[in-house]
């Protein structure tokens, strides 16, 4: 069981703080990492690590296939 999840298909126009808010509804976030290109824009994917296993499990169950702005 893992607390770190790969998140993809993030809209390029979605600000990091909005993504954080969307993912935080499933559980408290330890970290959110979004790889960026040379211009500083995120690449449409990233990694979210939840502080608890329950948060990660809830995100997988309820957030799977959710539209990420």
Coordinates of C-alpha atoms in Angstrom, one line a residue:
X1 CA 0.0 0.0 0.0
X2 CA 1.3 3.4 -1.0
X3 CA 0.6 7.0 0.1
X4 CA 2.2 8.5 -3.0
X5 CA 0.0 8.6 -6.1
X6 CA 0.7 9.5 -9.7
X7 CA -1.7 12.1 -11.0
X8 CA -2.1 12.7 -14.8
X9 CA -4.2 14.5 -17.3
X10 CA -4.0 17.7 -15.4
X11 CA -5.1 20.6 -17.5
X12 CA -2.1 22.8 -18.3
X13 CA -4.1 25.9 -17.2
X14 CA -4.9 24.5 -13.7
X15 CA -2.9 26.5 -11.1
X16 CA -1.0 24.4 -8.6
X17 CA -3.0 25.9 -5.6
X18 CA -6.3 24.8 -7.2
X19 CA -5.0 21.3 -7.8
X20 CA -3.8 21.1 -4.2
X21 CA -7.3 22.2 -3.0
X22 CA -9.0 19.6 -5.2
X23 CA -6.7 16.8 -3.9
X24 CA -6.8 17.9 -0.3
X25 CA -10.5 17.0 -0.1
X26 CA -9.5 13.4 0.1
X27 CA -7.0 13.7 2.9
X28 CA -4.2 15.9 4.3
X29 CA -1.4 16.3 1.8
X30 CA 2.2 15.8 2.7
X31 CA 3.6 17.0 -0.7
X32 CA 2.5 17.8 -4.2
X33 CA 5.2 17.7 -6.9
X34 CA 4.6 18.8 -10.5
X35 CA 7.4 18.5 -12.9
X36 CA 7.9 21.6 -15.0
X37 CA 9.2 22.4 -18.4
X38 CA 11.9 25.0 -19.2
X39 CA 9.3 27.8 -19.3
X40 CA 8.1 26.9 -15.8
X41 CA 4.7 25.4 -16.8
X42 CA 3.8 22.1 -15.2
X43 CA 3.8 19.1 -17.6
X44 CA 0.2 17.9 -16.9
X45 CA 1.2 15.2 -14.4
X46 CA 2.7 14.9 -11.0
X47 CA 2.8 13.1 -7.6
X48 CA 0.7 13.7 -4.5
X49 CA 1.8 12.1 -1.2
X50 CA -0.9 11.9 1.5
X51 CA 0.0 12.0 5.2
X52 CA -2.2 8.9 5.8
X53 CA -3.0 5.7 3.9
X54 CA -6.7 6.6 4.3
X55 CA -6.3 9.8 2.3
X56 CA -4.5 8.0 -0.6
X57 CA -7.1 5.2 -0.6
X58 CA -10.0 7.8 -0.6
X59 CA -8.4 9.7 -3.5
X60 CA -8.0 6.4 -5.5
X61 CA -11.6 5.4 -4.8
X62 CA -13.4 8.8 -5.1
X63 CA -11.0 10.8 -7.3
X64 CA -10.2 8.2 -9.9
X65 CA -11.1 9.6 -13.4
X66 CA -12.0 13.0 -11.9
X67 CA -11.4 16.0 -14.2
X68 CA -8.5 18.0 -12.9
X69 CA -9.5 21.4 -14.2

